[in-house]
PDB file of C-alpha atoms in Angstrom:
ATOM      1  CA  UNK A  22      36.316  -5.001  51.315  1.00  0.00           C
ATOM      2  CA  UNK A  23      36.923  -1.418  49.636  1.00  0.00           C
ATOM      3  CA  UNK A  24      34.344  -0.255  46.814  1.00  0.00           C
ATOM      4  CA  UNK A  25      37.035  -0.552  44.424  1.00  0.00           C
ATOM      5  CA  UNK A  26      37.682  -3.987  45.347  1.00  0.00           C
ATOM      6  CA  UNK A  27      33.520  -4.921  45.305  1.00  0.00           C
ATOM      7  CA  UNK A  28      33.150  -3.169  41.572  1.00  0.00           C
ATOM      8  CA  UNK A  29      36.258  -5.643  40.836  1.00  0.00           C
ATOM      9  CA  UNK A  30      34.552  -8.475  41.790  1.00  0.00           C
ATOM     10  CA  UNK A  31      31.353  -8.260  40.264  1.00  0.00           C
ATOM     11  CA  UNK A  32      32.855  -7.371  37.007  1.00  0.00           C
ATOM     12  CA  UNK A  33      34.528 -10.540  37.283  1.00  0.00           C
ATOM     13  CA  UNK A  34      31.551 -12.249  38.144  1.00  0.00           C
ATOM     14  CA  UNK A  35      29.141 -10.306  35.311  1.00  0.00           C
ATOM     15  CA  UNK A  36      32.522 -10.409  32.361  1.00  0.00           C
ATOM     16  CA  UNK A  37      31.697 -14.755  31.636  1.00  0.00           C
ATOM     17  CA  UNK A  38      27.939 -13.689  31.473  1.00  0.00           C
ATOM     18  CA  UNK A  39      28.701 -11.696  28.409  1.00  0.00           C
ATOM     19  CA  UNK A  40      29.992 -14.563  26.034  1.00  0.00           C
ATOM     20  CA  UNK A  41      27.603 -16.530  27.291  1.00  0.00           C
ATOM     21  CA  UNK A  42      24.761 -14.401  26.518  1.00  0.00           C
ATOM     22  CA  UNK A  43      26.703 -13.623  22.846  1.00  0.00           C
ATOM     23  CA  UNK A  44      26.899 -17.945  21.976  1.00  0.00           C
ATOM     24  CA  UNK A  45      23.019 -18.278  22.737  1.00  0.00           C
ATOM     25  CA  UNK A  46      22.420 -15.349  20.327  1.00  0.00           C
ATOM     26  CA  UNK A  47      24.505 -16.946  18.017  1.00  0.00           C
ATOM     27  CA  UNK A  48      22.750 -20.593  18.647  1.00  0.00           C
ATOM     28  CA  UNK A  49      19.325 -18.892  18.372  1.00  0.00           C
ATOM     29  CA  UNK A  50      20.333 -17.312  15.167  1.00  0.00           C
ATOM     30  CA  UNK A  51      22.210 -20.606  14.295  1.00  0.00           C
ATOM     31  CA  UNK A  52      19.350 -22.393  14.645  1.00  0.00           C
ATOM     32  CA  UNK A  53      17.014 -19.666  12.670  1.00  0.00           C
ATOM     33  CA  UNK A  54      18.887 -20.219   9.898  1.00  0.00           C
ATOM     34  CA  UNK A  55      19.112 -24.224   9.737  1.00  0.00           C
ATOM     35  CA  UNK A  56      14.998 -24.080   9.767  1.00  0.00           C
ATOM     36  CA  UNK A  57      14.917 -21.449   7.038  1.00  0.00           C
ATOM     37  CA  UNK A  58      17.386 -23.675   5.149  1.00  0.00           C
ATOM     38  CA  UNK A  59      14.885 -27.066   5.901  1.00  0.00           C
ATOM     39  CA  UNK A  60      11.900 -24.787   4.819  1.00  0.00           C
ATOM     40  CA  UNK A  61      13.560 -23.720   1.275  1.00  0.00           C
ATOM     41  CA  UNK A  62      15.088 -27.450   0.914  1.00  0.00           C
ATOM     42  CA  UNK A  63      10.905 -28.729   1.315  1.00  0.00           C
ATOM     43  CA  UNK A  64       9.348 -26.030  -0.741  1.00  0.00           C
ATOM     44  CA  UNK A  65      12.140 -26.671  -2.985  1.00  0.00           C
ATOM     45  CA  UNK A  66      11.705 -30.389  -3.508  1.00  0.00           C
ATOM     46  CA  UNK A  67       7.398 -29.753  -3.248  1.00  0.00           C
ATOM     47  CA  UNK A  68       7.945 -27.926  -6.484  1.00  0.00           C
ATOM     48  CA  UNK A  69      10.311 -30.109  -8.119  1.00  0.00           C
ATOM     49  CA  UNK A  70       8.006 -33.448  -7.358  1.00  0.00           C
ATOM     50  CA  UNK A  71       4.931 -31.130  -8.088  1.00  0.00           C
ATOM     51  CA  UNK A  72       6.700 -30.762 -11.574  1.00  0.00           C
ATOM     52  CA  UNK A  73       7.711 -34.140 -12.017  1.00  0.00           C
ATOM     53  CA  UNK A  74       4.231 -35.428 -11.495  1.00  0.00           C
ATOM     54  CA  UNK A  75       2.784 -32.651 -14.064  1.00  0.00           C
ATOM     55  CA  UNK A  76       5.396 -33.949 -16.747  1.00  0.00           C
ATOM     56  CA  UNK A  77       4.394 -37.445 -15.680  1.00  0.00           C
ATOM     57  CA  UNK A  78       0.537 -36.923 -16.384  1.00  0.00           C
ATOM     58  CA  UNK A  79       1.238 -34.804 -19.644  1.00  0.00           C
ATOM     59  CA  UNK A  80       3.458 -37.593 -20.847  1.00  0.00           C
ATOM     60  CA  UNK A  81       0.472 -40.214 -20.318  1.00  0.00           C
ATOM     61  CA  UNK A  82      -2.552 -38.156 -22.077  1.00  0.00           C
ATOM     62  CA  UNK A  83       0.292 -37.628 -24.687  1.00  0.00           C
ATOM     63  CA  UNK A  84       0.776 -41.299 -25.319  1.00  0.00           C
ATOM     64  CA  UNK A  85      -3.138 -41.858 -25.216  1.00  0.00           C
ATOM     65  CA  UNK A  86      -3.070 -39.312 -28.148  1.00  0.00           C
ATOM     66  CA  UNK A  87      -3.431 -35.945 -26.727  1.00  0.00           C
ATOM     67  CA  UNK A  88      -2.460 -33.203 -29.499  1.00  0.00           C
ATOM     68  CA  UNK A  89      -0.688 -30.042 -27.739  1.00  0.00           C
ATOM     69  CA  UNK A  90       2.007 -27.667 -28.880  1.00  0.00           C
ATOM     70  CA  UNK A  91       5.796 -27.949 -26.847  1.00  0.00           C
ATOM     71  CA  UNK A  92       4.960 -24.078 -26.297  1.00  0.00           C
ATOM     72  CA  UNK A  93       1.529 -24.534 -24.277  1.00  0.00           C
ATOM     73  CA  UNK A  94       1.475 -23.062 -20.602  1.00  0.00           C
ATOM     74  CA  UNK A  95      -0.308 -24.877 -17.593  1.00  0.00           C
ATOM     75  CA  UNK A  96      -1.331 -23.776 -14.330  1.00  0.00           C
ATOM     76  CA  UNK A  97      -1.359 -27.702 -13.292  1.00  0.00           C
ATOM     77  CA  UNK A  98      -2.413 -29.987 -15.583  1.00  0.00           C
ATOM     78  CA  UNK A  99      -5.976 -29.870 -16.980  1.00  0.00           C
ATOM     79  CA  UNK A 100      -8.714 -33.110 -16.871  1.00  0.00           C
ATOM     80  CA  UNK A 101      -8.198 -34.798 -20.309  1.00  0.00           C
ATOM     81  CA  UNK A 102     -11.347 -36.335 -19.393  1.00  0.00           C
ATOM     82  CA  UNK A 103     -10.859 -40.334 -20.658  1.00  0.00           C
ATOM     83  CA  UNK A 104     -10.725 -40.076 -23.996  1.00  0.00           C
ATOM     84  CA  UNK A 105      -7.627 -37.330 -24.273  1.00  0.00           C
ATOM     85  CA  UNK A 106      -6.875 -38.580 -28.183  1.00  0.00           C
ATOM     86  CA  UNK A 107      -9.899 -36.110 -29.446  1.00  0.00           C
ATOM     87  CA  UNK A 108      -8.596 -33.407 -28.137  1.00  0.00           C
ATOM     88  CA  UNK A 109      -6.298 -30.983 -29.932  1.00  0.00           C
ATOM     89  CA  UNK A 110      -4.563 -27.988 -28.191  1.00  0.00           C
ATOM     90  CA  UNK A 111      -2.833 -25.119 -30.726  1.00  0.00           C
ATOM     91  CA  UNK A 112       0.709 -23.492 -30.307  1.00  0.00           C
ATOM     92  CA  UNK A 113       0.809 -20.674 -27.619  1.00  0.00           C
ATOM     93  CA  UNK A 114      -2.108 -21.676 -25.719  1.00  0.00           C
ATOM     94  CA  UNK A 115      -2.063 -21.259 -21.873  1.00  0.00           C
ATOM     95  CA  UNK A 116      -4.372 -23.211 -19.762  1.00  0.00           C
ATOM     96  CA  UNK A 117      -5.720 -22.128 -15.949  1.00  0.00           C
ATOM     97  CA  UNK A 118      -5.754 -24.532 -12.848  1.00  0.00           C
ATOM     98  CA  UNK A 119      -8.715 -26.730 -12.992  1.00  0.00           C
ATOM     99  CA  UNK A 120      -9.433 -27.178 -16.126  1.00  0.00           C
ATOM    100  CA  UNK A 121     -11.577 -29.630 -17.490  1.00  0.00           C
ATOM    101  CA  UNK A 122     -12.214 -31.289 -21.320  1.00  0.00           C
ATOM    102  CA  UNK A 123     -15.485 -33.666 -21.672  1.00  0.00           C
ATOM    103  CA  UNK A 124     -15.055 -34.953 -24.439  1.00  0.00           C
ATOM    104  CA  UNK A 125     -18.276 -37.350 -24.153  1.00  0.00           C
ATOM    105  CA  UNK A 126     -21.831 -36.844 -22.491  1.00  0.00           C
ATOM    106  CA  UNK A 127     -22.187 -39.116 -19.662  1.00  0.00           C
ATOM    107  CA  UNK A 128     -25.936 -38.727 -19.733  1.00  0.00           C
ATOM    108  CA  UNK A 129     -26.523 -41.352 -21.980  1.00  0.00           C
ATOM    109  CA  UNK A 130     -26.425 -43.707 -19.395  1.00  0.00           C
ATOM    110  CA  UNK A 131     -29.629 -42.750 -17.644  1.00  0.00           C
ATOM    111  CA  UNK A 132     -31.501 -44.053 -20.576  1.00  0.00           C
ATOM    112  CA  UNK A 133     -28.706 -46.855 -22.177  1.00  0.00           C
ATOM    113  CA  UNK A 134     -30.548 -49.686 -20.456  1.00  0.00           C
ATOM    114  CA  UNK A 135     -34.098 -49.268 -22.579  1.00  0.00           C
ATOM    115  CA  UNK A 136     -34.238 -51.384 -25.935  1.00  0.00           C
ATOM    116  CA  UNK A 137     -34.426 -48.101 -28.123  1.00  0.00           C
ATOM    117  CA  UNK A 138     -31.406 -46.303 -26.818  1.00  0.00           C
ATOM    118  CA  UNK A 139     -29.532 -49.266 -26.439  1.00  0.00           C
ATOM    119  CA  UNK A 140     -26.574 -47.828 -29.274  1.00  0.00           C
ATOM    120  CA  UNK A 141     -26.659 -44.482 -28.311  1.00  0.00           C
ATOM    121  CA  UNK A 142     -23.108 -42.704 -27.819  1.00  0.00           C
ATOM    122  CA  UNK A 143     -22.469 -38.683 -27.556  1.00  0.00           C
ATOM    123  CA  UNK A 144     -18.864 -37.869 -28.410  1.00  0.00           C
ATOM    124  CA  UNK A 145     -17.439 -35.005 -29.714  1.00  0.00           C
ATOM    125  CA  UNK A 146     -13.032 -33.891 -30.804  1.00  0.00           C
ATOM    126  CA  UNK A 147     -12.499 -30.342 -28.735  1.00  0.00           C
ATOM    127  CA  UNK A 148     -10.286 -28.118 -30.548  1.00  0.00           C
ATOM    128  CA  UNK A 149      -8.331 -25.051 -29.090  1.00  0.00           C
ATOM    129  CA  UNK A 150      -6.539 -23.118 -31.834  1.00  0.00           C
ATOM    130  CA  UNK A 151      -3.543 -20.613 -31.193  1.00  0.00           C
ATOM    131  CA  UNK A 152      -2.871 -17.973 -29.056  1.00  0.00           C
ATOM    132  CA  UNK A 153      -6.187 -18.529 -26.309  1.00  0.00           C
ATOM    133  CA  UNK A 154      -6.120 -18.311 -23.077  1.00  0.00           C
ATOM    134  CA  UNK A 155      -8.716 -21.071 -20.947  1.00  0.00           C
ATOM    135  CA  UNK A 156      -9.149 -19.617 -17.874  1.00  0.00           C
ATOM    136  CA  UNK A 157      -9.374 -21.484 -14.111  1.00  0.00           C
ATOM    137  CA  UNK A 158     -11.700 -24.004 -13.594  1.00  0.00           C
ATOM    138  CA  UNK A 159     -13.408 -23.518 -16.970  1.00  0.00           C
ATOM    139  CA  UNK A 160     -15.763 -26.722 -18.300  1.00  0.00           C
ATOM    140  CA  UNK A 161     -14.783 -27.189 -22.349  1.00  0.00           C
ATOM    141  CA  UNK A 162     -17.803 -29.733 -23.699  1.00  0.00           C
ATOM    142  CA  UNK A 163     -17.733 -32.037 -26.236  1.00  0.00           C
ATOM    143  CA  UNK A 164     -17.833 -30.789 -30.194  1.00  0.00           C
ATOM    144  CA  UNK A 165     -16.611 -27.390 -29.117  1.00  0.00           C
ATOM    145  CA  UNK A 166     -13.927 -25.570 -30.937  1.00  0.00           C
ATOM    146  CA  UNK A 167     -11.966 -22.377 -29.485  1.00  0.00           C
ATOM    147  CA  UNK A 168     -11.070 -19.939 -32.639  1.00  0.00           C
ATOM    148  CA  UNK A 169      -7.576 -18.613 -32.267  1.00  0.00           C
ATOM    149  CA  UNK A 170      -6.960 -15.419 -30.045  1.00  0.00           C
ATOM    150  CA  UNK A 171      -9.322 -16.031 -28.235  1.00  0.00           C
ATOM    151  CA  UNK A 172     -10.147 -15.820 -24.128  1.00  0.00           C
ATOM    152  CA  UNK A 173     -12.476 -18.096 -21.742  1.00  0.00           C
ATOM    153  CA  UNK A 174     -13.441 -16.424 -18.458  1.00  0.00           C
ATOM    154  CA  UNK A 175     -12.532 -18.560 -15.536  1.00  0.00           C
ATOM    155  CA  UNK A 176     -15.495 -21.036 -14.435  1.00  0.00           C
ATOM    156  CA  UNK A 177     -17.204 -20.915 -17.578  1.00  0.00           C
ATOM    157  CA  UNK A 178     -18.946 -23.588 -19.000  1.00  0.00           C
ATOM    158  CA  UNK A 179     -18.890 -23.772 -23.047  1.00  0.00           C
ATOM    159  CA  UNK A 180     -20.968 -25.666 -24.533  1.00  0.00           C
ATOM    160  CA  UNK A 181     -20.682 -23.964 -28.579  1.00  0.00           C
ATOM    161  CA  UNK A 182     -18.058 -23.036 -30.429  1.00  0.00           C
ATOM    162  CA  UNK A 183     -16.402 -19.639 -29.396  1.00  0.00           C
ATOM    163  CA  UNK A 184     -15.545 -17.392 -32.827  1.00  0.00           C
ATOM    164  CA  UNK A 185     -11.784 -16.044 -33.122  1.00  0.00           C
ATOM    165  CA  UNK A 186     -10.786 -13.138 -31.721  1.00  0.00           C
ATOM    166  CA  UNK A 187     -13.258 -13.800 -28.797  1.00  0.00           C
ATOM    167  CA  UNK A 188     -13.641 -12.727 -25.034  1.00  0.00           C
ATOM    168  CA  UNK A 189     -16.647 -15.647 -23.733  1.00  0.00           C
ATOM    169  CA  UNK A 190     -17.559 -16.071 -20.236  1.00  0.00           C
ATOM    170  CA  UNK A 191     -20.435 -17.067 -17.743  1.00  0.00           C
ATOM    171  CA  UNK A 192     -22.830 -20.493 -17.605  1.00  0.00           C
ATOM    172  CA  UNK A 193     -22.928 -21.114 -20.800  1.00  0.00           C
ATOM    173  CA  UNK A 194     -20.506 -19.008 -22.454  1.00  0.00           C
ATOM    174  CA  UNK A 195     -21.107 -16.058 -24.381  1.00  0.00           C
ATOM    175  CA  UNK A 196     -19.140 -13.887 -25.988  1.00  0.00           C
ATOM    176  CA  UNK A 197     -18.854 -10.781 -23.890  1.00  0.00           C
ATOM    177  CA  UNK A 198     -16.231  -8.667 -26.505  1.00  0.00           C
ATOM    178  CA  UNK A 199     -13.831  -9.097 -28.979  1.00  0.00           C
ATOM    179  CA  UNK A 200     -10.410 -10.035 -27.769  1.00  0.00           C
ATOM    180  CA  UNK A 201      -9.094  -6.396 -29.223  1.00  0.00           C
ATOM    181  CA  UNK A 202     -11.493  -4.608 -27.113  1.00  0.00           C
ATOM    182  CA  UNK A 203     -10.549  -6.776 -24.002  1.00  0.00           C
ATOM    183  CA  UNK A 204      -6.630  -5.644 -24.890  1.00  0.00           C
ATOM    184  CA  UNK A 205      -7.555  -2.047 -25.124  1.00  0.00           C
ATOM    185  CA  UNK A 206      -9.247  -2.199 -21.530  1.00  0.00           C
ATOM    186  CA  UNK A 207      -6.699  -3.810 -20.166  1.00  0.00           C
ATOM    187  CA  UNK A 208      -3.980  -1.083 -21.478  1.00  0.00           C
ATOM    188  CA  UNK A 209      -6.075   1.252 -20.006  1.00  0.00           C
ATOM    189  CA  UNK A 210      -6.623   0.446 -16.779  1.00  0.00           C
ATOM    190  CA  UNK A 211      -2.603  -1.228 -16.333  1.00  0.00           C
ATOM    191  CA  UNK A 212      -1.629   1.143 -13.532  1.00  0.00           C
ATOM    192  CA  UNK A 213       1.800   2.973 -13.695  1.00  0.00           C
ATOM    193  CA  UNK A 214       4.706   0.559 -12.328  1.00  0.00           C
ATOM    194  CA  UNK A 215       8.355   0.143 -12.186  1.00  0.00           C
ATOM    195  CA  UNK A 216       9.027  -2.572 -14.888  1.00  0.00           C
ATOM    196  CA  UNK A 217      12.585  -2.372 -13.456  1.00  0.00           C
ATOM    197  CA  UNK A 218      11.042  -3.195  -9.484  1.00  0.00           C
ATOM    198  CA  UNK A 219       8.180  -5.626 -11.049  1.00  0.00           C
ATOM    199  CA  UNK A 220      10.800  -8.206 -12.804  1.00  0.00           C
ATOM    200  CA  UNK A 221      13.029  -8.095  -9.643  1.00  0.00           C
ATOM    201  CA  UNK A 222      10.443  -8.339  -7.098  1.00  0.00           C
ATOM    202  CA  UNK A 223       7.080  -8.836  -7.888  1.00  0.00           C
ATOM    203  CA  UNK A 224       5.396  -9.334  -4.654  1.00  0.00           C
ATOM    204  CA  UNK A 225       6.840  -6.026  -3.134  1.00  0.00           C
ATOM    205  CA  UNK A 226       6.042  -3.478  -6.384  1.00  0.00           C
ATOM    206  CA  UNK A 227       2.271  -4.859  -6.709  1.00  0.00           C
ATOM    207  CA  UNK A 228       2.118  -3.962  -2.741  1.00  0.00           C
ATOM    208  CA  UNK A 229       3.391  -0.990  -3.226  1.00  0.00           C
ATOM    209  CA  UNK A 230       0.223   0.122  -6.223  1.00  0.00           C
ATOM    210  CA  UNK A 231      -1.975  -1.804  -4.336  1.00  0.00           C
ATOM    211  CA  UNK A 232      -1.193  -1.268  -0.460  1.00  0.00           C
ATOM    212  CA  UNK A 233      -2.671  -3.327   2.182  1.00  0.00           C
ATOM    213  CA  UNK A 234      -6.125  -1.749   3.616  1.00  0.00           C
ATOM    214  CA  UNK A 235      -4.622  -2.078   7.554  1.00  0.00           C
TER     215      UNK A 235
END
């Protein structure tokens, strides 16, 4: 057989391989893109059943008379504790995951049983005015009221009454700064951005002002 004659046949031998190798890319990326579909599809419906159940709950302590504005926000849906109708949530209020209302002091029963104590109860209506902001996993006890404007630092436990216009945080709560002062910081130390970038794609702006350390 003549070299021309050998580089014939193993072209004809190597041209099939080509198509074949081209359909299992196009399988593999076939395939990629059916599981990416599936993944979307379950986050997808994760969210929707998450929100279902949220509207669910809200719609209960509602009905058990729960007082909230249409306009409140909610990282999840707080603990209404069991006794949700003394509690009574302003307009423009946004709530952290976590969150819990006693509205009662469960230590009452560790003395209940004795002759002398026998009618004690501790209740107390919680009352969040407009425009606060509760933040995650913060304790609200019973008798408290939030003045409007006002902020709770996550995991704080208040047990008074927090004035308006009021920045409280820590176990128990204190007020820490007015809620202008806590604006002003906040305006300066907001690091320049691309609004423009930040509303189309969050995730990638705020990685590139705060970049990854490796």
């Amino acid at each position: 057989m003549h070299v021309h004659e050998i580089a014939e046949h193993g072209r004809s031998i190597l041209a099939p391989q080509a198509p074949r190798r081209a359909a299992k890319r196009d399988a593999g990326r076939l395939a990629a893109t059916r599981t990416l579909t599936r993944i979307r599809k379950s986050s997808m419906l994760r969210t929707m059943f998450a929100r279902l159940r949220e509207w669910i709950l809200l719609t209960r302590y509602k009905r058990n008379g729960l007082q909230v504005a249409d306009d409140c926000r909610f990282s999840g849906i707080p603990d209404f504790g069991s006794e949700p109708y003394l509690i009574s949530i302003g307009k423009h209020v946004a709530i952290g995951s976590g969150v819990t209302f006693l509205t009662h002091d469960g230590g009452t029963f560790a003395f209940r049983h004795m002759p002398q104590y026998k009618g004690v109860i501790r209740y107390g209506r919680i009352t969040v005015f407009d425009s606060c902001m509760i933040g995650m996993g913060a304790i609200i006890l019973p008798g408290v009221s939030i003045g409007p404007n006002s902020v709770i630092g996550a995991h704080s436990v208040v047990t008074k009454d927090v004035p308006a216009n009021t920045v409280a945080a820590g176990v128990p709560a204190r007020p820490i700064m007015s809620t202008e002062e806590y604006a002003e910081k906040c305006l300066r130390e907001t690091p320049e951005y691309d609004e423009v970038a930040y509303r189309k794609d969050k995730r990638t702006e705020l990685l590139r002002i705060f970049p990854r350390p490796w």
